[in-house]
């Protein structure tokens, strides 16, 4: 093909609307010097051309001319035969620059416009500002070329845009003596991609004012702009219908779909889709993605089924669009069906589609399918690994996440920012300092230590491992700190009650950072009395006093520092009801200070109380002896679909224990089993053991005890007390001895429970033995309750003198219970 044919094919008038294709080649090019200078310096070149021989280029130009008709013109075949000018430019060094400049001189001499077009085509894949400037300069020195100048200038505009120099492109555009629709489309599209919607819009109206008729490519470029306003979109829609561009092909309609979708105008998007006379696969994919992103999963499935029924060849984007909407475990079966269809259509190994499928399985918590899919796919990228590692961390499997990270590193894949963040989070969950430090080393080797997201994750890891020195070093290494990184460090110091948190807040303000609600919540956590009022004033000045987290932290800070009245004053200062969390905190203060009526009054104002609010009210009623209210509140809470937690059950079970309500207690136990709390929550099991023991069901107490996963001293104490209350004194002592064999050291309550059992069963020898060991073996001096148990045991057994000796040895005066037990024993012995 000759050069003239090539130029006509590439820059045909019928293709004016098409923007020249982009290219990902980013290699540079040596700027072309002035031709005369280059020829003068030709002799000074010491290096030889590496690949393109001089003879090939010389012969090419010696055998071509434009002034003699009997000599042939330079065509693309000639350029390809001599390894092409494109390759000569790519492999350019100083000597090559000389050869190309020699060729350019000949072009300049013969004013061969079509050869310049070939050169522009050859250089189109080289995104270099220097190359573009040289070609621009050459087009100026050559002067106007009939029927060719506009094509050359349009391509120079595009070349400037491709290297990001939109301002240079606009200067070329403004200087054009003649423009076409392509000139406008190229620059408008560039403005839209950069987000310069005002410049694009103004140029569009300038185009119309100059008499040019916009094409479908003009409108689709504008409609694809992320920042285009909705009113502007409606104007373009009306213009496309008026000019008939809406019905030409799918370009404008598809762009309108995207524009309405970005603005959340789903009804308008549906109307556009239904009215489009021509729909491409991209149109269908856009609609599927729009439905999936906005939660219309079922509609998305129906539309996809319709697309498959049309017999259209699906693309990878079709599957990605549908899979993006599958978020619940209910969608797992459909996700597996999509997986099968992907494999059938040949997309089973396409990395983007596979990653989307992994996301679906992760969201559906089907980790076994994630592992199987990951092993089956021959090609994985960093995104695939990141997805699974992050899923393992969130599913509380940090060890598996670390193992997968090591496997990934072993395969030679370079971790990304997201990889390190997920792995550091897994180390934080494990509180594994050695592992975290190893990952930190990999972060440094990968050059991510100054990254704000990775650096903040490292900072948080060290802070939660109580290594504030390393946390501060990570903070200092972050180049561009943000509020999140400051908050993480402040919280780290606040957790150890360090005054450094306040100093950090001051430094943060001095450097121009604006603290947010989490900054104040963190610093208030460890604030002292001297700092508290200043921080409160700063909170008011910055307008964060009404934020729930900040308000809760303020109330807690005043309470912690002993300012109870100031904490309670927040109730009076706010005209509207307080948010839930601050209300719960203040209600807890009322509850602890026995102001039960105020507790109920405050929480009754909440529109949507949470489970903590209910627990506080139930506890207040129980403490104020309103036991019937406790059961009524629990029923109402259950009917309101507020799921009770362990604290709720403990409060209600304590009332059942006090009134020996075995029926209600066993019903609550059944509800606890349904919620899977009985085996995991030790404190709840302790209350159940005590409840059954007080209700005379020692078999149920033993069963609950044996089913308890983690037994503590209180668990053993509850069982010992249950045996004692039900007359199994020997079994109680045996259990006490078993507790000691398990390595648990009895406390004062456990000793009282076993002494009470000996008292109920008349086990004088066992009781006296344990009593004598209290100070020596257990390190617990006997208290009034212990003395009462042993005096009562001795008095009931007729050992009045021994009881009198015990009373005489007491380090404090005996109370009425001790004297009553002694006198009853004395009276019983006297009558005997």
Coordinates of N, CA and C in Angstrom, one line a residue, residues 78-260:
X78 N 7.4 0.2 2.1 CA 8.8 0.6 2.2 C 9.3 0.8 3.6
X79 N 8.4 1.4 4.4 CA 8.8 1.7 5.8 C 8.9 0.3 6.5
X80 N 8.0 -0.6 6.3 CA 8.1 -1.9 6.9 C 9.3 -2.7 6.4
X81 N 9.6 -2.5 5.1 CA 10.7 -3.3 4.6 C 12.0 -2.8 5.2
X82 N 12.1 -1.6 5.6 CA 13.3 -1.1 6.3 C 13.2 -1.0 7.8
X83 N 12.4 -2.0 8.3 CA 12.2 -2.1 9.8 C 11.3 -1.0 10.3
X84 N 10.7 -0.2 9.5 CA 9.7 0.9 9.8 C 10.4 2.0 10.6
X85 N 9.8 3.2 10.3 CA 10.3 4.4 11.0 C 9.9 4.2 12.5
X86 N 8.7 3.6 12.7 CA 8.3 3.4 14.1 C 9.4 2.6 14.9
X87 N 10.0 1.6 14.3 CA 11.0 0.8 15.1 C 12.2 1.7 15.2
X88 N 12.6 2.4 14.2 CA 13.8 3.3 14.3 C 13.7 4.3 15.4
X89 N 12.4 4.8 15.6 CA 12.2 5.8 16.6 C 12.3 5.1 18.0
X90 N 11.7 3.9 18.1 CA 11.8 3.2 19.4 C 13.2 2.9 19.8
X91 N 14.1 2.6 18.9 CA 15.4 2.2 19.2 C 16.4 3.3 19.1
X92 N 15.9 4.5 19.3 CA 16.6 5.7 19.0 C 17.7 5.9 20.0
X93 N 18.9 6.3 19.5 CA 19.9 6.9 20.4 C 20.4 8.1 19.6
X94 N 21.5 8.7 20.0 CA 21.9 10.0 19.3 C 22.2 9.8 17.8
X95 N 22.8 8.7 17.5 CA 23.1 8.4 16.0 C 21.8 8.3 15.3
X96 N 20.8 7.5 15.9 CA 19.5 7.3 15.2 C 18.8 8.6 15.0
X97 N 19.0 9.6 16.0 CA 18.3 10.9 15.9 C 18.9 11.6 14.6
X98 N 20.1 11.4 14.3 CA 20.7 12.0 13.1 C 20.1 11.4 11.9
X99 N 19.9 10.1 11.9 CA 19.4 9.5 10.7 C 18.0 9.9 10.4
X100 N 17.1 9.9 11.5 CA 15.8 10.3 11.4 C 15.7 11.8 11.0
X101 N 16.5 12.6 11.5 CA 16.6 14.0 11.1 C 16.9 14.2 9.6
X102 N 17.8 13.3 9.2 CA 18.1 13.3 7.8 C 16.9 13.0 6.9
X103 N 16.1 12.0 7.4 CA 14.9 11.7 6.7 C 13.9 12.8 6.8
X104 N 13.8 13.5 7.9 CA 12.9 14.6 8.1 C 13.3 15.8 7.1
X105 N 14.6 15.9 7.0 CA 15.0 17.0 6.1 C 14.6 16.8 4.7
X106 N 14.7 15.5 4.3 CA 14.2 15.2 2.9 C 12.7 15.4 2.8
X107 N 12.0 15.0 3.9 CA 10.6 15.2 3.9 C 10.3 16.7 3.7
X108 N 11.0 17.5 4.5 CA 10.8 19.0 4.5 C 11.1 19.5 3.1
X109 N 12.2 19.0 2.5 CA 12.5 19.5 1.2 C 11.4 19.2 0.2
X110 N 10.9 18.0 0.2 CA 9.9 17.6 -0.8 C 8.5 18.0 -0.3
X111 N 8.4 18.5 0.9 CA 7.0 18.8 1.5 C 6.1 17.7 1.3
X112 N 6.6 16.5 1.8 CA 5.8 15.3 1.6 C 4.9 15.1 2.7
X113 N 3.7 15.7 2.6 CA 2.7 15.7 3.7 C 2.3 14.3 4.1
X114 N 2.1 13.4 3.1 CA 1.7 12.1 3.4 C 2.7 11.3 4.1
X115 N 4.0 11.5 3.8 CA 5.0 10.9 4.6 C 5.0 11.3 6.0
X116 N 4.7 12.6 6.3 CA 4.6 13.0 7.7 C 3.4 12.3 8.4
X117 N 2.3 12.1 7.6 CA 1.2 11.3 8.2 C 1.7 9.9 8.6
X118 N 2.5 9.3 7.7 CA 3.0 8.0 8.1 C 3.9 8.1 9.3
X119 N 4.7 9.1 9.4 CA 5.5 9.3 10.6 C 4.7 9.5 11.8
X120 N 3.6 10.2 11.7 CA 2.7 10.4 12.9 C 2.1 9.1 13.3
X121 N 1.7 8.3 12.3 CA 1.2 7.0 12.5 C 2.2 6.1 13.3
X122 N 3.4 6.1 12.8 CA 4.5 5.3 13.4 C 4.8 5.7 14.8
X123 N 4.7 7.0 15.1 CA 5.0 7.5 16.4 C 3.8 7.6 17.3
X124 N 2.6 7.1 16.9 CA 1.4 7.2 17.7 C 1.5 6.4 18.9
X125 N 2.3 5.3 18.9 CA 2.4 4.4 20.0 C 3.5 4.9 21.0
X126 N 4.2 6.0 20.7 CA 5.3 6.5 21.6 C 4.7 7.7 22.3
X127 N 4.4 7.5 23.6 CA 3.8 8.6 24.3 C 5.0 9.4 24.9
X128 N 5.4 10.4 24.2 CA 6.6 11.2 24.6 C 6.3 12.6 24.3
X129 N 6.4 13.5 25.3 CA 6.2 14.9 25.0 C 7.2 15.5 24.1
X130 N 8.5 15.0 24.2 CA 9.6 15.5 23.3 C 9.3 15.2 21.9
X131 N 8.8 14.0 21.6 CA 8.5 13.5 20.3 C 7.4 14.4 19.7
X132 N 6.3 14.6 20.5 CA 5.2 15.3 20.1 C 5.6 16.8 19.7
X133 N 6.4 17.4 20.6 CA 6.9 18.7 20.3 C 7.7 18.8 19.0
X134 N 8.5 17.8 18.8 CA 9.3 17.8 17.5 C 8.4 17.7 16.3
X135 N 7.4 16.8 16.4 CA 6.5 16.7 15.2 C 5.7 17.9 15.1
X136 N 5.3 18.6 16.2 CA 4.6 19.8 16.1 C 5.4 20.9 15.4
X137 N 6.7 21.0 15.8 CA 7.6 22.0 15.2 C 7.8 21.7 13.7
X138 N 7.9 20.4 13.4 CA 8.0 20.1 12.0 C 6.8 20.5 11.1
X139 N 5.6 20.3 11.7 CA 4.4 20.7 11.0 C 4.3 22.2 10.7
X140 N 4.9 22.9 11.7 CA 4.9 24.4 11.6 C 5.9 24.8 10.5
X141 N 7.1 24.2 10.5 CA 8.1 24.6 9.5 C 7.7 24.2 8.1
X142 N 7.0 23.1 8.0 CA 6.6 22.7 6.6 C 5.5 23.6 6.0
X143 N 4.8 24.3 6.9 CA 3.7 25.2 6.3 C 2.5 24.4 6.0
X144 N 1.5 25.1 5.5 CA 0.2 24.4 5.2 C 0.3 23.4 4.0
X145 N -0.3 22.2 4.2 CA -0.3 21.2 3.1 C -1.7 21.0 2.7
X146 N -2.0 21.2 1.5 CA -3.4 21.1 1.0 C -4.0 19.8 1.3
X147 N -5.2 19.8 1.8 CA -6.0 18.6 2.1 C -5.4 17.7 3.2
X148 N -4.3 18.1 3.8 CA -3.6 17.2 4.8 C -3.4 17.9 6.1
X149 N -3.4 19.3 6.2 CA -3.0 20.0 7.4 C -3.9 19.6 8.6
X150 N -5.2 19.6 8.3 CA -6.2 19.4 9.4 C -6.0 18.0 10.0
X151 N -5.7 17.0 9.2 CA -5.4 15.7 9.8 C -4.2 15.6 10.6
X152 N -3.1 16.3 10.2 CA -1.9 16.4 10.9 C -2.1 17.1 12.3
X153 N -2.8 18.2 12.2 CA -3.1 19.0 13.4 C -3.9 18.2 14.4
X154 N -5.0 17.5 13.9 CA -5.8 16.7 14.8 C -5.0 15.7 15.6
X155 N -4.0 15.1 14.8 CA -3.2 14.0 15.4 C -2.2 14.6 16.4
X156 N -1.7 15.8 16.1 CA -0.8 16.5 17.1 C -1.6 16.8 18.4
X157 N -2.8 17.3 18.2 CA -3.7 17.5 19.4 C -3.8 16.2 20.2
X158 N -4.1 15.1 19.6 CA -4.3 13.9 20.3 C -3.0 13.4 20.9
X159 N -1.9 13.7 20.2 CA -0.6 13.3 20.8 C -0.3 14.0 22.1
X160 N -0.6 15.3 22.1 CA -0.4 16.1 23.3 C -1.3 15.6 24.4
X161 N -2.6 15.2 24.1 CA -3.5 14.7 25.1 C -3.0 13.4 25.7
X162 N -2.5 12.6 24.8 CA -2.1 11.2 25.2 C -0.9 11.3 26.3
X163 N -0.2 12.4 26.3 CA 0.9 12.5 27.3 C 0.5 13.4 28.4
X164 N -0.8 13.7 28.5 CA -1.4 14.5 29.6 C -1.2 16.0 29.4
X165 N -0.8 16.5 28.3 CA -0.6 18.0 28.1 C -1.8 18.6 27.4
X166 N -2.9 18.6 28.1 CA -4.2 19.2 27.6 C -4.0 20.6 27.2
X167 N -3.3 21.4 28.0 CA -3.1 22.8 27.8 C -2.4 23.0 26.5
X168 N -1.3 22.2 26.2 CA -0.7 22.4 24.9 C -1.7 22.0 23.7
X169 N -2.5 21.0 24.0 CA -3.5 20.6 23.0 C -4.4 21.7 22.7
X170 N -4.9 22.4 23.8 CA -5.8 23.5 23.6 C -5.2 24.7 22.8
X171 N -3.9 24.9 23.0 CA -3.2 26.0 22.3 C -3.1 25.6 20.8
X172 N -2.8 24.4 20.5 CA -2.8 24.0 19.1 C -4.2 24.1 18.5
X173 N -5.2 23.7 19.3 CA -6.6 23.8 18.8 C -7.0 25.3 18.5
X174 N -6.6 26.2 19.4 CA -7.0 27.6 19.3 C -6.3 28.2 18.1
X175 N -5.1 27.7 17.7 CA -4.3 28.3 16.6 C -4.7 27.7 15.3
X176 N -5.6 26.7 15.3 CA -6.0 26.0 14.0 C -6.7 27.0 13.1
X177 N -6.3 27.1 11.8 CA -7.0 27.9 10.9 C -8.3 27.3 10.4
X178 N -8.3 25.9 10.6 CA -9.5 25.2 10.1 C -9.7 24.0 11.1
X179 N -11.0 23.9 11.6 CA -11.3 22.8 12.5 C -12.3 21.9 11.9
X180 N -12.4 20.7 12.5 CA -13.4 19.7 12.1 C -14.1 19.2 13.4
X181 N -15.1 18.4 13.2 CA -15.8 17.8 14.4 C -14.8 17.0 15.2
X182 N -13.9 16.3 14.5 CA -12.9 15.5 15.2 C -12.1 16.4 16.1
X183 N -11.7 17.6 15.7 CA -10.9 18.5 16.5 C -11.6 18.7 17.8
X184 N -12.9 19.1 17.7 CA -13.7 19.3 18.9 C -13.9 18.1 19.8
X185 N -14.2 16.9 19.2 CA -14.5 15.7 19.9 C -13.3 15.3 20.7
X186 N -12.1 15.4 20.1 CA -10.9 15.0 20.8 C -10.6 15.8 22.0
X187 N -10.8 17.1 21.9 CA -10.5 18.0 23.1 C -11.6 17.9 24.1
X188 N -12.9 17.7 23.7 CA -14.0 17.6 24.6 C -13.8 16.3 25.4
X189 N -13.5 15.2 24.8 CA -13.3 13.9 25.5 C -12.1 14.0 26.5
X190 N -11.1 14.7 26.1 CA -10.0 14.9 27.0 C -10.4 15.7 28.3
X191 N -11.1 16.7 28.1 CA -11.6 17.5 29.2 C -12.5 16.6 30.1
X192 N -13.4 15.8 29.5 CA -14.3 14.9 30.3 C -13.5 13.9 31.1
X193 N -12.5 13.3 30.5 CA -11.7 12.3 31.3 C -10.9 12.9 32.4
X194 N -10.6 14.2 32.3 CA -9.9 14.9 33.4 C -10.8 15.4 34.4
X195 N -12.1 15.4 34.1 CA -13.1 16.0 35.1 C -13.3 17.4 34.9
X196 N -12.8 18.0 33.9 CA -13.0 19.5 33.6 C -14.3 19.7 32.9
X197 N -15.4 19.5 33.6 CA -16.7 19.5 33.0 C -17.0 20.9 32.5
X198 N -16.6 22.0 33.1 CA -16.9 23.3 32.7 C -16.2 23.6 31.3
X199 N -14.9 23.2 31.2 CA -14.2 23.5 30.0 C -14.9 22.6 28.8
X200 N -15.2 21.4 29.2 CA -15.8 20.6 28.1 C -17.2 21.1 27.7
X201 N -17.9 21.6 28.7 CA -19.3 22.1 28.3 C -19.2 23.4 27.5
X202 N -18.2 24.3 27.9 CA -18.1 25.5 27.1 C -17.6 25.3 25.7
X203 N -16.7 24.3 25.6 CA -16.2 24.0 24.2 C -17.3 23.3 23.4
X204 N -18.2 22.6 24.0 CA -19.3 22.0 23.3 C -20.2 23.1 22.7
X205 N -20.5 24.1 23.5 CA -21.4 25.2 23.0 C -20.7 26.0 22.0
X206 N -19.3 26.2 22.2 CA -18.6 26.9 21.1 C -18.6 26.1 19.8
X207 N -18.6 24.8 19.9 CA -18.7 24.0 18.7 C -20.0 24.2 18.0
X208 N -21.1 24.2 18.8 CA -22.4 24.4 18.2 C -22.5 25.8 17.6
X209 N -22.0 26.8 18.4 CA -22.0 28.2 17.9 C -21.2 28.4 16.6
X210 N -20.2 27.5 16.4 CA -19.4 27.7 15.2 C -20.0 26.9 14.0
X211 N -21.2 26.4 14.2 CA -21.9 25.7 13.0 C -21.6 24.2 12.9
X212 N -20.9 23.7 13.8 CA -20.6 22.2 13.7 C -21.8 21.5 14.4
X213 N -22.1 20.3 13.8 CA -23.2 19.5 14.3 C -22.6 18.4 15.2
X214 N -22.9 18.3 16.5 CA -22.3 17.2 17.3 C -22.7 15.9 16.8
X215 N -21.8 14.9 17.0 CA -22.1 13.5 16.6 C -22.4 12.7 17.9
X216 N -22.7 11.4 17.7 CA -23.0 10.6 18.9 C -21.7 10.5 19.8
X217 N -20.5 10.6 19.1 CA -19.3 10.5 20.0 C -19.1 11.8 20.8
X218 N -19.6 12.9 20.3 CA -19.5 14.1 21.1 C -20.4 14.0 22.3
X219 N -21.6 13.5 22.2 CA -22.6 13.5 23.3 C -22.2 12.4 24.2
X220 N -21.7 11.2 23.7 CA -21.4 10.1 24.6 C -20.1 10.5 25.5
X221 N -19.2 11.3 24.9 CA -18.1 11.7 25.6 C -18.5 12.6 26.8
X222 N -19.4 13.6 26.5 CA -19.8 14.5 27.6 C -20.6 13.7 28.6
X223 N -21.5 12.8 28.2 CA -22.4 12.1 29.2 C -21.5 11.1 30.0
X224 N -20.4 10.8 29.6 CA -19.5 9.9 30.4 C -18.7 10.6 31.4
X225 N -18.8 11.9 31.4 CA -18.0 12.7 32.4 C -18.6 12.5 33.8
X226 N -17.8 12.1 34.8 CA -18.3 11.8 36.1 C -19.0 13.0 36.8
X227 N -18.5 14.2 36.5 CA -19.0 15.4 37.2 C -20.1 16.2 36.4
X228 N -20.5 15.6 35.4 CA -21.6 16.3 34.6 C -22.9 16.3 35.4
X229 N -23.5 17.5 35.5 CA -24.7 17.7 36.3 C -25.9 17.1 35.6
X230 N -26.9 16.8 36.5 CA -28.1 16.2 36.0 C -28.8 17.0 35.0
X231 N -28.9 18.3 35.2 CA -29.6 19.2 34.3 C -28.9 19.2 32.9
X232 N -27.6 19.2 33.0 CA -26.8 19.2 31.7 C -27.1 17.8 31.0
X233 N -27.2 16.8 31.7 CA -27.5 15.5 31.1 C -28.9 15.5 30.4
X234 N -29.9 16.1 31.1 CA -31.2 16.2 30.4 C -31.1 17.0 29.1
X235 N -30.3 18.1 29.1 CA -30.2 18.9 27.9 C -29.6 18.0 26.8
X236 N -28.6 17.3 27.1 CA -27.9 16.4 26.1 C -28.9 15.3 25.6
X237 N -29.7 14.8 26.5 CA -30.7 13.8 26.1 C -31.7 14.4 25.1
X238 N -32.2 15.6 25.4 CA -33.1 16.3 24.5 C -32.5 16.5 23.2
X239 N -31.2 17.0 23.2 CA -30.5 17.3 21.9 C -30.3 16.0 21.1
X240 N -30.0 14.9 21.8 CA -29.8 13.7 21.0 C -31.0 13.2 20.3
X241 N -32.2 13.4 21.0 CA -33.4 13.0 20.4 C -33.8 13.9 19.3
X242 N -33.5 15.2 19.5 CA -33.8 16.2 18.4 C -33.0 16.0 17.2
X243 N -31.7 15.7 17.3 CA -30.8 15.5 16.2 C -30.8 14.1 15.6
X244 N -31.6 13.2 16.3 CA -31.7 11.8 15.8 C -30.5 11.0 16.2
X245 N -29.6 11.4 17.1 CA -28.4 10.7 17.4 C -28.8 9.5 18.4
X246 N -29.9 9.7 19.1 CA -30.3 8.7 20.1 C -30.7 7.4 19.3
X247 N -31.2 7.5 18.1 CA -31.6 6.3 17.4 C -30.6 5.7 16.4
X248 N -29.4 6.4 16.3 CA -28.4 6.0 15.4 C -27.8 4.6 15.8
X249 N -27.3 4.6 17.0 CA -26.6 3.4 17.6 C -26.8 3.4 19.1
X250 N -26.0 2.6 19.8 CA -26.2 2.4 21.2 C -25.3 3.4 22.0
X251 N -24.4 4.2 21.3 CA -23.5 5.0 22.1 C -24.1 6.0 23.0
X252 N -25.1 6.8 22.5 CA -25.7 7.8 23.4 C -26.5 7.2 24.4
X253 N -27.3 6.2 24.1 CA -28.2 5.6 25.1 C -27.4 4.9 26.2
X254 N -26.3 4.3 25.9 CA -25.5 3.6 26.9 C -24.9 4.7 27.8
X255 N -24.4 5.8 27.2 CA -23.9 6.9 28.1 C -24.9 7.5 28.9
X256 N -26.2 7.6 28.4 CA -27.2 8.2 29.3 C -27.5 7.2 30.4
X257 N -27.5 5.9 30.2 CA -27.7 5.0 31.3 C -26.7 5.2 32.4
X258 N -25.4 5.4 32.1 CA -24.4 5.6 33.1 C -24.6 6.9 33.8
X259 N -25.0 8.0 33.1 CA -25.2 9.3 33.7 C -26.3 9.2 34.7
X260 N -27.5 8.7 34.3 CA -28.6 8.6 35.2 C -28.3 7.7 36.4

